[in-house]
mmCIF file of C-alpha atoms in Angstrom:
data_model
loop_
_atom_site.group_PDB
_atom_site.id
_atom_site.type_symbol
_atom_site.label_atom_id
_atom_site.label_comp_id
_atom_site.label_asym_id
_atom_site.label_seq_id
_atom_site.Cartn_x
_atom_site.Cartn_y
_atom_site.Cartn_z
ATOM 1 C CA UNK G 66 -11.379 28.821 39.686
ATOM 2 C CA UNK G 67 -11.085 30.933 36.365
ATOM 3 C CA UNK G 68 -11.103 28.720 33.531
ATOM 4 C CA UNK G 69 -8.388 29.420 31.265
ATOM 5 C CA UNK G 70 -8.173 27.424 27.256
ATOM 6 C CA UNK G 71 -4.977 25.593 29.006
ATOM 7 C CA UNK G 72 -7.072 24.535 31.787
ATOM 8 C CA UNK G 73 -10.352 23.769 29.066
ATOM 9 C CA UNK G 74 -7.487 21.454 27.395
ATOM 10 C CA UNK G 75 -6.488 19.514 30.100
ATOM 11 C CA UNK G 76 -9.672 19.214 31.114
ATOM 12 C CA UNK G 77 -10.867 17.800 27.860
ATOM 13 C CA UNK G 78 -7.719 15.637 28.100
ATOM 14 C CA UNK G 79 -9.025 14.367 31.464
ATOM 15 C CA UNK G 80 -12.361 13.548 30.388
ATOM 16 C CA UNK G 81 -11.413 11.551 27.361
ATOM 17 C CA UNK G 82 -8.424 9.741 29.319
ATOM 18 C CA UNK G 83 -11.361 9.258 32.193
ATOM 19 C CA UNK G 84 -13.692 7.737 29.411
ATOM 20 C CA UNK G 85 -11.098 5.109 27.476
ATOM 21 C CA UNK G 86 -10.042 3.938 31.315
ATOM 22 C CA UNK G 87 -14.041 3.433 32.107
ATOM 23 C CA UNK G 88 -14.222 1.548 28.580
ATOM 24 C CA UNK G 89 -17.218 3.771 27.904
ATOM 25 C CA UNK G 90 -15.862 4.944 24.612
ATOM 26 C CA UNK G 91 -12.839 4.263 22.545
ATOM 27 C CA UNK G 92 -10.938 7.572 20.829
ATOM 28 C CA UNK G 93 -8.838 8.004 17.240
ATOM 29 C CA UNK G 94 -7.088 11.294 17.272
ATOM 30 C CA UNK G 95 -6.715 12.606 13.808
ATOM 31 C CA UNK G 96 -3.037 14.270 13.377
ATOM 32 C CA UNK G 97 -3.481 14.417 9.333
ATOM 33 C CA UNK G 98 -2.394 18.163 9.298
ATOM 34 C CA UNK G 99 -5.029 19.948 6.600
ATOM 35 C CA UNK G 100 -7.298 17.277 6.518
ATOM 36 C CA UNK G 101 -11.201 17.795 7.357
ATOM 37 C CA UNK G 102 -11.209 15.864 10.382
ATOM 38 C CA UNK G 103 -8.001 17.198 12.172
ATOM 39 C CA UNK G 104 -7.146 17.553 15.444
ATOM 40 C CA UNK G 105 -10.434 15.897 16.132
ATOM 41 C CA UNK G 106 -10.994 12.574 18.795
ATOM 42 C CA UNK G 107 -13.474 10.295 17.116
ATOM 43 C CA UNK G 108 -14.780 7.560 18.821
ATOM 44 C CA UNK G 109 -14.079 4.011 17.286
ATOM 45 C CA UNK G 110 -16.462 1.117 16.833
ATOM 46 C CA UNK G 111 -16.828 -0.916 20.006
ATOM 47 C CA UNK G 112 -15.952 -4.232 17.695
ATOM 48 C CA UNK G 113 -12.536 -2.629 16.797
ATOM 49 C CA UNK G 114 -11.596 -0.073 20.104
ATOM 50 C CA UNK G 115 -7.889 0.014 19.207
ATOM 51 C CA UNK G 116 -6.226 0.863 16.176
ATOM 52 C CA UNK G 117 -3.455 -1.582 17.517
ATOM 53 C CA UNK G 118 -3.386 -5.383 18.026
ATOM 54 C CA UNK G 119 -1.380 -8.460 18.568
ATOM 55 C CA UNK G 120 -3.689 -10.358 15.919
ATOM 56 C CA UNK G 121 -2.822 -10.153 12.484
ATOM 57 C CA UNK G 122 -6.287 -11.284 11.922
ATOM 58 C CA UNK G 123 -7.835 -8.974 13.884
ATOM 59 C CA UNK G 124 -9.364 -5.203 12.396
ATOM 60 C CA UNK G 125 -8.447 -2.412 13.953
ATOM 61 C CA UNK G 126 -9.736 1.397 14.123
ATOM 62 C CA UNK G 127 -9.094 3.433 11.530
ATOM 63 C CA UNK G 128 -10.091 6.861 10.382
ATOM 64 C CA UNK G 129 -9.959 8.461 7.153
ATOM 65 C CA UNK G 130 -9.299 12.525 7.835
ATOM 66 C CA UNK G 131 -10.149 13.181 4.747
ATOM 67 C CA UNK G 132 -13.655 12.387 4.859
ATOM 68 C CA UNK G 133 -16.650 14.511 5.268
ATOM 69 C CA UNK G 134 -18.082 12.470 7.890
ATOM 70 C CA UNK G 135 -15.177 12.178 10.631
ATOM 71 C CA UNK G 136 -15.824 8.653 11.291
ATOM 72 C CA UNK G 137 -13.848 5.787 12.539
ATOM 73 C CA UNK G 138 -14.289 2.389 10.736
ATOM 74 C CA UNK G 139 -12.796 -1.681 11.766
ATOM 75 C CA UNK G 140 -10.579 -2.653 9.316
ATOM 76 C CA UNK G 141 -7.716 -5.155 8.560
ATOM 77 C CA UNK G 142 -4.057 -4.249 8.061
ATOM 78 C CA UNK G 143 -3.217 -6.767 5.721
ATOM 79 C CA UNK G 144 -3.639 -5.968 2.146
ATOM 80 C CA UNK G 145 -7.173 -6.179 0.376
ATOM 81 C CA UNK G 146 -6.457 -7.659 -3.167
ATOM 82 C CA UNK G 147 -9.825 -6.915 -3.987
ATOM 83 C CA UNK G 148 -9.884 -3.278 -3.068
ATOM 84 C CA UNK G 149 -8.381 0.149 -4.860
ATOM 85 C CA UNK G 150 -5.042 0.661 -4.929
ATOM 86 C CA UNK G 151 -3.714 -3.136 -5.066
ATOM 87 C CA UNK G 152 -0.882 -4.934 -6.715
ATOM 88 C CA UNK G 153 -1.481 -8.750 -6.216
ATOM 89 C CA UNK G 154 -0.815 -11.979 -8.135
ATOM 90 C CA UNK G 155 0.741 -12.111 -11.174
ATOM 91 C CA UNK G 156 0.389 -8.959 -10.939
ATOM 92 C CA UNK G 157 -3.079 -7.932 -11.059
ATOM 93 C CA UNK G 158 -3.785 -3.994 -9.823
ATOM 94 C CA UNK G 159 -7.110 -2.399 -9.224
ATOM 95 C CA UNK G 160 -6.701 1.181 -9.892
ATOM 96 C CA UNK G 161 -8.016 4.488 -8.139
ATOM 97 C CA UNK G 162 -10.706 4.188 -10.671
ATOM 98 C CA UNK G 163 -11.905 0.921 -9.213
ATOM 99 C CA UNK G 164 -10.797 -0.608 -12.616
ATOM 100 C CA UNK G 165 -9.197 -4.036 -12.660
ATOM 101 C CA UNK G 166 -6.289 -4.599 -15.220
ATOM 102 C CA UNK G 167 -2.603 -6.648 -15.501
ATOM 103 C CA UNK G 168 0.267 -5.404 -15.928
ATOM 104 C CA UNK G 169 2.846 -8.041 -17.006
ATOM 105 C CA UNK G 170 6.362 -5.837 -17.221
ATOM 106 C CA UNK G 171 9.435 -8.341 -17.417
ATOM 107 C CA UNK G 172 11.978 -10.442 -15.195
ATOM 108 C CA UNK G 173 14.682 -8.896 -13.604
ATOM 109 C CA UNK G 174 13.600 -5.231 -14.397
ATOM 110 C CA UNK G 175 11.523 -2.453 -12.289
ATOM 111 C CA UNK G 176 9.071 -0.386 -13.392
ATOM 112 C CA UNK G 177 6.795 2.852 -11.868
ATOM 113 C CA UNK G 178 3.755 2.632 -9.793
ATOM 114 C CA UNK G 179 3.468 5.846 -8.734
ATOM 115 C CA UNK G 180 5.229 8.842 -9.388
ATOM 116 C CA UNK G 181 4.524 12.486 -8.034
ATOM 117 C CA UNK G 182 6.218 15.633 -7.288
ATOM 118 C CA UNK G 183 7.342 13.931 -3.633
ATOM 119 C CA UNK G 184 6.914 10.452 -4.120
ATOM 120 C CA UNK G 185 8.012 7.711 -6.128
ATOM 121 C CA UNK G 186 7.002 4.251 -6.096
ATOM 122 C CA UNK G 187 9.208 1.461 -7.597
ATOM 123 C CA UNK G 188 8.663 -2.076 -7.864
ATOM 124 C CA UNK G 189 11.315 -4.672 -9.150
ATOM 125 C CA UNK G 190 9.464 -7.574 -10.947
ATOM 126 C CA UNK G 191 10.563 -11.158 -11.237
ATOM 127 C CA UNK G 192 9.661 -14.077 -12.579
ATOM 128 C CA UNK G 193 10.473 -17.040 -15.388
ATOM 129 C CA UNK G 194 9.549 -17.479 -19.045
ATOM 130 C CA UNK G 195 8.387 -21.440 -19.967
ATOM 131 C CA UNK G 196 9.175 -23.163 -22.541
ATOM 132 C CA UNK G 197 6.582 -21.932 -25.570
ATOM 133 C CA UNK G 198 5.339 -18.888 -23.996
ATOM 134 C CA UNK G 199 5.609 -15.472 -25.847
ATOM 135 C CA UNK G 200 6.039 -13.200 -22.432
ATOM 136 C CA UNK G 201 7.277 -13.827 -18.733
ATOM 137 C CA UNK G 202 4.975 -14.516 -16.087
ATOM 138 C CA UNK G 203 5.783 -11.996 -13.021
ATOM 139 C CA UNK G 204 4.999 -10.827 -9.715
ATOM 140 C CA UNK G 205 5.725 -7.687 -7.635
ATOM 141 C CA UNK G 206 8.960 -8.859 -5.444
ATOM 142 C CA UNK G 207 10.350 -5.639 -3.772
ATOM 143 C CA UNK G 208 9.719 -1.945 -3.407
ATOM 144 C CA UNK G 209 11.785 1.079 -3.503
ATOM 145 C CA UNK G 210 10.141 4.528 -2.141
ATOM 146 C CA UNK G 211 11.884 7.742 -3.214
ATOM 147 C CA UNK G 212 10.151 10.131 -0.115
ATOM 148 C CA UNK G 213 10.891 13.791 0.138
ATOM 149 C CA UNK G 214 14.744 13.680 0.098
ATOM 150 C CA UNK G 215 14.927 9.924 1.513
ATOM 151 C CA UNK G 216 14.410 6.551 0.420
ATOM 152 C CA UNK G 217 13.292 3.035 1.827
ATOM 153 C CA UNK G 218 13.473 -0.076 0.204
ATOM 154 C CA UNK G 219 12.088 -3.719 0.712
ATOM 155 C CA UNK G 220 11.906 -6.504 -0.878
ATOM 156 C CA UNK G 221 11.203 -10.413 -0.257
ATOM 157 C CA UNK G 222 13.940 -12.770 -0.394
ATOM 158 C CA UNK G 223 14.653 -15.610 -2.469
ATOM 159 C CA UNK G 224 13.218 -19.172 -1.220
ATOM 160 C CA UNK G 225 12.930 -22.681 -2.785
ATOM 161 C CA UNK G 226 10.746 -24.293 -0.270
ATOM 162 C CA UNK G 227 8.168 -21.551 1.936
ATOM 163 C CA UNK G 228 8.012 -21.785 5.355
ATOM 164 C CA UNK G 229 5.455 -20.042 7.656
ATOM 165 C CA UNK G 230 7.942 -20.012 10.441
ATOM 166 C CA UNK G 231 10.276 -17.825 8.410
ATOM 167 C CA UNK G 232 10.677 -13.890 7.896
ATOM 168 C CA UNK G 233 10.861 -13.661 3.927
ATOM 169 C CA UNK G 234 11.682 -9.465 4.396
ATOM 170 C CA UNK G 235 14.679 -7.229 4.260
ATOM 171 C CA UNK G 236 14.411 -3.644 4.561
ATOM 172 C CA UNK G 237 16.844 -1.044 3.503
ATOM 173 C CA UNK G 238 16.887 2.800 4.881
ATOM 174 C CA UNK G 239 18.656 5.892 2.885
ATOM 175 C CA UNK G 240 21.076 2.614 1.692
ATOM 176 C CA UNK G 241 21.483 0.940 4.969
ATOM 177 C CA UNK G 242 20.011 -2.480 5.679
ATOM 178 C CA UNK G 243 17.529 -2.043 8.866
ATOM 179 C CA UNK G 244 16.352 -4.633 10.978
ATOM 180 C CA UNK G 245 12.900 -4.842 12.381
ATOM 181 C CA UNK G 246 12.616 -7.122 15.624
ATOM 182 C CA UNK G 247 10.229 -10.167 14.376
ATOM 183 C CA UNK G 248 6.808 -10.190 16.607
ATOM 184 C CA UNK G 249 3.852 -7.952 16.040
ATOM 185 C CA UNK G 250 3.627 -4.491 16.532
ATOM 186 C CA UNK G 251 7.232 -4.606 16.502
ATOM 187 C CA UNK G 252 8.304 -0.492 15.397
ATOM 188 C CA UNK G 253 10.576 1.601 13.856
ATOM 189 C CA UNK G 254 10.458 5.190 12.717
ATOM 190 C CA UNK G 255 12.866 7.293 10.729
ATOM 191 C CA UNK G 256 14.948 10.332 12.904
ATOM 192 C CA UNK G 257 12.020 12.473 11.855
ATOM 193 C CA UNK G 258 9.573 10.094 12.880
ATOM 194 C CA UNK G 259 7.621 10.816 9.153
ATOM 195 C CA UNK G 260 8.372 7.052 7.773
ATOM 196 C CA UNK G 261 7.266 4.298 10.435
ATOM 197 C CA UNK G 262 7.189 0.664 9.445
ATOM 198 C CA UNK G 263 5.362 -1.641 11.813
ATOM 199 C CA UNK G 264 5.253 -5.346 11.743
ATOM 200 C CA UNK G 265 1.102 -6.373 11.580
ATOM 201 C CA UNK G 266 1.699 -10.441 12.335
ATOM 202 C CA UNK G 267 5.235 -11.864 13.641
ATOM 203 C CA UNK G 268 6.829 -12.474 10.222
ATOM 204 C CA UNK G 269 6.045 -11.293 6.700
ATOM 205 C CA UNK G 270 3.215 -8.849 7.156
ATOM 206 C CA UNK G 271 4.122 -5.164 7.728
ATOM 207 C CA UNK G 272 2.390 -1.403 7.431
ATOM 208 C CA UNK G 273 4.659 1.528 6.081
ATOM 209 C CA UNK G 274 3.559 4.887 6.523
ATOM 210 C CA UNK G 275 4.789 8.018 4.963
ATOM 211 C CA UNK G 276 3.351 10.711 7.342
ATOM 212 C CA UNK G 277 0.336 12.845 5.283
ATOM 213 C CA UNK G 278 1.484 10.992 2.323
ATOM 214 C CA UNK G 279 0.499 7.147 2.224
ATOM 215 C CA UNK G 280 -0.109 4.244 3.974
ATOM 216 C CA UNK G 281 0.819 0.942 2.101
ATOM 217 C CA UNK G 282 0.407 -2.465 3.415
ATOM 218 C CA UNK G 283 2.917 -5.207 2.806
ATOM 219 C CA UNK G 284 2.060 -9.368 2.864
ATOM 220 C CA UNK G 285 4.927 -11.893 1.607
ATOM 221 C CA UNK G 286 3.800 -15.001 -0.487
ATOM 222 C CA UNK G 287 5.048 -17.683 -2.291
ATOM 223 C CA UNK G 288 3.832 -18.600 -5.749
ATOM 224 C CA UNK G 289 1.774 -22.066 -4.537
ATOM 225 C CA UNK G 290 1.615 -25.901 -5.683
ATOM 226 C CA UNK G 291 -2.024 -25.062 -6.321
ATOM 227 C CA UNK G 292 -1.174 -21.411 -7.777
ATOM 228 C CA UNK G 293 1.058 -23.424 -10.013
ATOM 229 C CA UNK G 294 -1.449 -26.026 -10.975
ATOM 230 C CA UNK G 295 -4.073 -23.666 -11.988
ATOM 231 C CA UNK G 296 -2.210 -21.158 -14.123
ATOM 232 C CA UNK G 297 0.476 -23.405 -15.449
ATOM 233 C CA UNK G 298 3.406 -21.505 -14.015
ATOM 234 C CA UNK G 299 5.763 -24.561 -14.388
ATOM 235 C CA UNK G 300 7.286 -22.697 -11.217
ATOM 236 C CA UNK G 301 11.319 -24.199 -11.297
ATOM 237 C CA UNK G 302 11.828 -26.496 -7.800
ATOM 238 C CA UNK G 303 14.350 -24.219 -6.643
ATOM 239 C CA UNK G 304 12.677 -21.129 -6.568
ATOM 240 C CA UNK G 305 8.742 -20.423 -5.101
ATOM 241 C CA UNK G 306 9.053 -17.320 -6.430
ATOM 242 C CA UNK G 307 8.553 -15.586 -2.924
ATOM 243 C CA UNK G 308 6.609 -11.870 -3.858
ATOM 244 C CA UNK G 309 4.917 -9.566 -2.215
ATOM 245 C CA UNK G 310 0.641 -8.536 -2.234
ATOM 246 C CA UNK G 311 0.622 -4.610 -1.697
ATOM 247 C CA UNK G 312 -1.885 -2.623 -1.313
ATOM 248 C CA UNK G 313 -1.253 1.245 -1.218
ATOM 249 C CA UNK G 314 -4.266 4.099 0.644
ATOM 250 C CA UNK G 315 -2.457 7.693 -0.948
ATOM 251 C CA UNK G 316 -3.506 10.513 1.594
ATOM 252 C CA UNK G 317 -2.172 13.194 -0.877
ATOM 253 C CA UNK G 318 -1.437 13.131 -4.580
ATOM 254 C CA UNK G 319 -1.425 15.782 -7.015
ATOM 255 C CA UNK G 320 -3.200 15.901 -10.552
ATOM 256 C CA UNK G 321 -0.309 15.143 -12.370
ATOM 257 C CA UNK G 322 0.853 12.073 -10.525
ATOM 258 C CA UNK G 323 1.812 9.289 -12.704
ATOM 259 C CA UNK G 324 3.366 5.607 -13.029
ATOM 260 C CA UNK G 325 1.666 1.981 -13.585
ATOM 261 C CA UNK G 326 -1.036 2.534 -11.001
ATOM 262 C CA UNK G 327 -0.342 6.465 -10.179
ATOM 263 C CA UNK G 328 -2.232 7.441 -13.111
ATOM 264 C CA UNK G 329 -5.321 5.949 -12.444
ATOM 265 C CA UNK G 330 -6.013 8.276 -9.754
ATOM 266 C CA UNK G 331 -6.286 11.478 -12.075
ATOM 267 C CA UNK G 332 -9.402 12.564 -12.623
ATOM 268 C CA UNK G 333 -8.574 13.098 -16.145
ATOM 269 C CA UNK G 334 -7.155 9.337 -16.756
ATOM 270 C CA UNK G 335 -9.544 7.165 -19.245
ATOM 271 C CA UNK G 336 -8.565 3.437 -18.208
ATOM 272 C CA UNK G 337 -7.809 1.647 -21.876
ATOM 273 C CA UNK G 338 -8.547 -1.641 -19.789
ATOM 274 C CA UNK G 339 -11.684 -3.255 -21.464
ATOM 275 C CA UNK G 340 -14.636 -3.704 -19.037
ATOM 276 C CA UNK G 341 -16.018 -7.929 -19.041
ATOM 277 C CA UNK G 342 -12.494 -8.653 -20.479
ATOM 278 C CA UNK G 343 -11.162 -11.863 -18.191
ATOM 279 C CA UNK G 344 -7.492 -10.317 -18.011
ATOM 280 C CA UNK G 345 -7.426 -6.760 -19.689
ATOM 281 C CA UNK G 346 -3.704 -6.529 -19.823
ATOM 282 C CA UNK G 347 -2.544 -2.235 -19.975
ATOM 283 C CA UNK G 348 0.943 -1.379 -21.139
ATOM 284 C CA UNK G 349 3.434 0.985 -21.047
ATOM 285 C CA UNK G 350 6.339 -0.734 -20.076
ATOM 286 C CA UNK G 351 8.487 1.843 -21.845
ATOM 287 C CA UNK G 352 7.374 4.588 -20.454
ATOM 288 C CA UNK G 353 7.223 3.359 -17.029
ATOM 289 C CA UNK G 354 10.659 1.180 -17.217
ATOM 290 C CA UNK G 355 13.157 2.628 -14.802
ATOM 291 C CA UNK G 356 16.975 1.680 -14.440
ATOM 292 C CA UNK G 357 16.729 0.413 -10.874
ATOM 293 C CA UNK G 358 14.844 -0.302 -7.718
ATOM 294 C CA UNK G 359 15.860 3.912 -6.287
ATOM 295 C CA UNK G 360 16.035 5.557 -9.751
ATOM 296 C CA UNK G 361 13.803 8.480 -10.171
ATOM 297 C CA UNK G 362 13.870 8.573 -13.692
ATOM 298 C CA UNK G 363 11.822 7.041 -16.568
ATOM 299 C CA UNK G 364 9.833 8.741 -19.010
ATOM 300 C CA UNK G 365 6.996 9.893 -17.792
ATOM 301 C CA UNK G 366 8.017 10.012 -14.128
ATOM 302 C CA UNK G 367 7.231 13.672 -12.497
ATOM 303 C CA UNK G 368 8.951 13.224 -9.269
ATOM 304 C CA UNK G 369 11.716 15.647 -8.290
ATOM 305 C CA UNK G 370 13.622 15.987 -5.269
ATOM 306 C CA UNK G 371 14.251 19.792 -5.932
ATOM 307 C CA UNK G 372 10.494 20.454 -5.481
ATOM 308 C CA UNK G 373 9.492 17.567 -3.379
ATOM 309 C CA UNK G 374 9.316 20.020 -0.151
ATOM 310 C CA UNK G 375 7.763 22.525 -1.959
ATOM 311 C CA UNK G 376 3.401 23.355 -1.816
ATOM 312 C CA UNK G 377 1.565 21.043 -4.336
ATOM 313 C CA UNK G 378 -2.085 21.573 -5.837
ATOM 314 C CA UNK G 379 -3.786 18.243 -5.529
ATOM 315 C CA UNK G 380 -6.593 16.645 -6.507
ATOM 316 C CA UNK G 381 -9.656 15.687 -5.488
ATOM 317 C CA UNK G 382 -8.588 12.226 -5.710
ATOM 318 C CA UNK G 383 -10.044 10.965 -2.060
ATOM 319 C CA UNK G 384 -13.193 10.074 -2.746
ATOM 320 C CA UNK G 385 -11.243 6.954 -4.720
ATOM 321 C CA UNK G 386 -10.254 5.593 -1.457
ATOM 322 C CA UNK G 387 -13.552 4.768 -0.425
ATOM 323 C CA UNK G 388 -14.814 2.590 -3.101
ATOM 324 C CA UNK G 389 -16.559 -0.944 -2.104
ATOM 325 C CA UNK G 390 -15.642 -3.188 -4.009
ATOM 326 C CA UNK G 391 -17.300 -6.477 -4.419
ATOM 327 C CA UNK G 392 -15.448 -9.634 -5.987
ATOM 328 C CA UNK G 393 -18.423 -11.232 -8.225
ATOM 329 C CA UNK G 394 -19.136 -14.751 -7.130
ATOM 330 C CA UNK G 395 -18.177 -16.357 -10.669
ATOM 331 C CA UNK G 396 -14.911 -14.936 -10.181
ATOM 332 C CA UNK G 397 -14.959 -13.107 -13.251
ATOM 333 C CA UNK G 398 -13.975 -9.554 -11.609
ATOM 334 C CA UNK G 399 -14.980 -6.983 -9.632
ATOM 335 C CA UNK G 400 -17.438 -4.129 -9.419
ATOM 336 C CA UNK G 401 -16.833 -0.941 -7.227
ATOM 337 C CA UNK G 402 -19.385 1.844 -6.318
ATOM 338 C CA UNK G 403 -18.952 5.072 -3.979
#
């Protein structure tokens, strides 16, 4: 028989189908159009052989395509407060840099993460200001995602009392309120299939991904007895202050993206965040303030839906993505190193 490069494919096709059915190996194809690794099936680790699972606990296989090495690696879906790119707490981010610092904003008002040429992040703080205290305390509780010419919202809702047995999320499509079936790896995906949301545990935990753009993962908390304790929240008893721990992996910025934790990934950016500092606290709530959850505007903001389709030069901003970064064991901070 003549072999033809259909026939070569299928064959391929068979022989990888024929090794994942013999559980001999485990494959990741990489569909990151561009990226160094595409098109390519990459065996994962035999500790993580699916990059899906029913356990919110468990780590699944993952690949970054922008790596030299095309290598798959176990990891966990659930955000890593601890690792670049995070938004936890009250709320403390660790930038692209690897830098820890706070960034306090105000109750009731939304500010910038990140904002690029076709994609803006949002967040909408809340939070309560005691008795004798000069500034609110606050905490990340929803998200609004400006995306190419469409935008996705979500946000956790408002709860005196927590309850594990609850779904604290409500998600919002181009203005319409979507509903995602509770129960891991529960699915849905936008008409053009380049937004998919999937739920990582049966309530409260989810994965968004903006196709070739970013991947951010989504946990729901409530502001605890013992968070209160420690910090002196005086949290009111009819509010727990339900918020949500983010933590975003960017596949593709440019070098002029901006926002609260957008600049940190330019190459150019000098962190003003002291090193050894307990809480270094970085401002710019003016020029980072926007007037709601969807609004593309504040004043530094660079996104644009006019250009958002268009070619843009980025960065070589990847190798921020796979810092390790160790929590020190006084609990002082947190060192990173390539």
């Amino acid at each position: 028989m003549e072999i033809t490069k259909g026939n070569s494919i299928i064959l391929l096709l068979v022989f990888v189908s024929s090794l994942i059915q013999a559980n001999a190996y485990y494959f990741s194809y990489c569909s990151n159009e561009g990226s160094r690794c595409h098109g390519k099936y990459i065996p994962c680790p035999a500790e993580c052989p699916s990059s899906e699972s029913s356990d919110p606990a468990a780590k699944v296989c993952h690949i970054d395509c922008d790596k030299p090495i095309c290598k798959a690696v176990c990891r966990h879906r659930k955000p890593n407060c601890n690792a670049p790119g995070s938004g936890c707490f009250d709320p403390r981010f660790i930038g692209g840099d690897g830098r820890v610092f706070y960034f306090h904003g105000k109750t009731n008002q939304h500010f910038t993460l990140v904002s690029d040429s076709n994609l803006q992040i949002n967040a909408r703080f809340i939070g309560h200001r005691p008795t004798g205290r000069t500034r609110d305390y606050t905490w990340i509780q929803a998200l609004g995602i400006l995306f190419n010419s469409q935008t996705f919202s979500l946000e956790a809702t408002q709860t005196s009392q927590w309850d594990n047995n609850v779904d604290h999320l409500e998600f919002a499509y181009n203005g319409n309120s979507l509903v995602l079936d509770e129960g891991a790896l529960s699915t849905w995906q936008s008409p053009e299939k380049d937004v998919k949301v999937e739920r990582v545990a049966v309530k409260n935990s989810i994965m968004l991904t903006l196709k070739d753009v970013a991947e951010i993962l989504v946990n729901v908390v409530p502001v605890t007895e013992e968070d209160d304790r420690i910090h002196n929240y005086q949290v009111p008893s009819d509010n727990c202050f339900a918020h949500l721990e983010v933590q975003f992996r960017f596949l593709s910025l440019s070098k002029n993206v901006d926002g609260v934790l957008g600049r940190t990934y330019r190459l150019d950016f000098e962190n003003p965040a002291k090193p050894g500092v307990a809480m270094p606290v970085v401002g710019g709530e003016d020029k980072y303030r926007t007037a709601s959850l969807l609004s593309p505007n504040c004043a530094s903001c660079v996104f644009s839906q006019e250009s958002s389709s268009d070619e843009k030069e980025t960065s070589e901003i990847m190798e921020y993505g796979t810092l390790d970064c160790t929590k020190f064991s006084y609990g002082m901070g947190i060192v990173c190193k390539k």
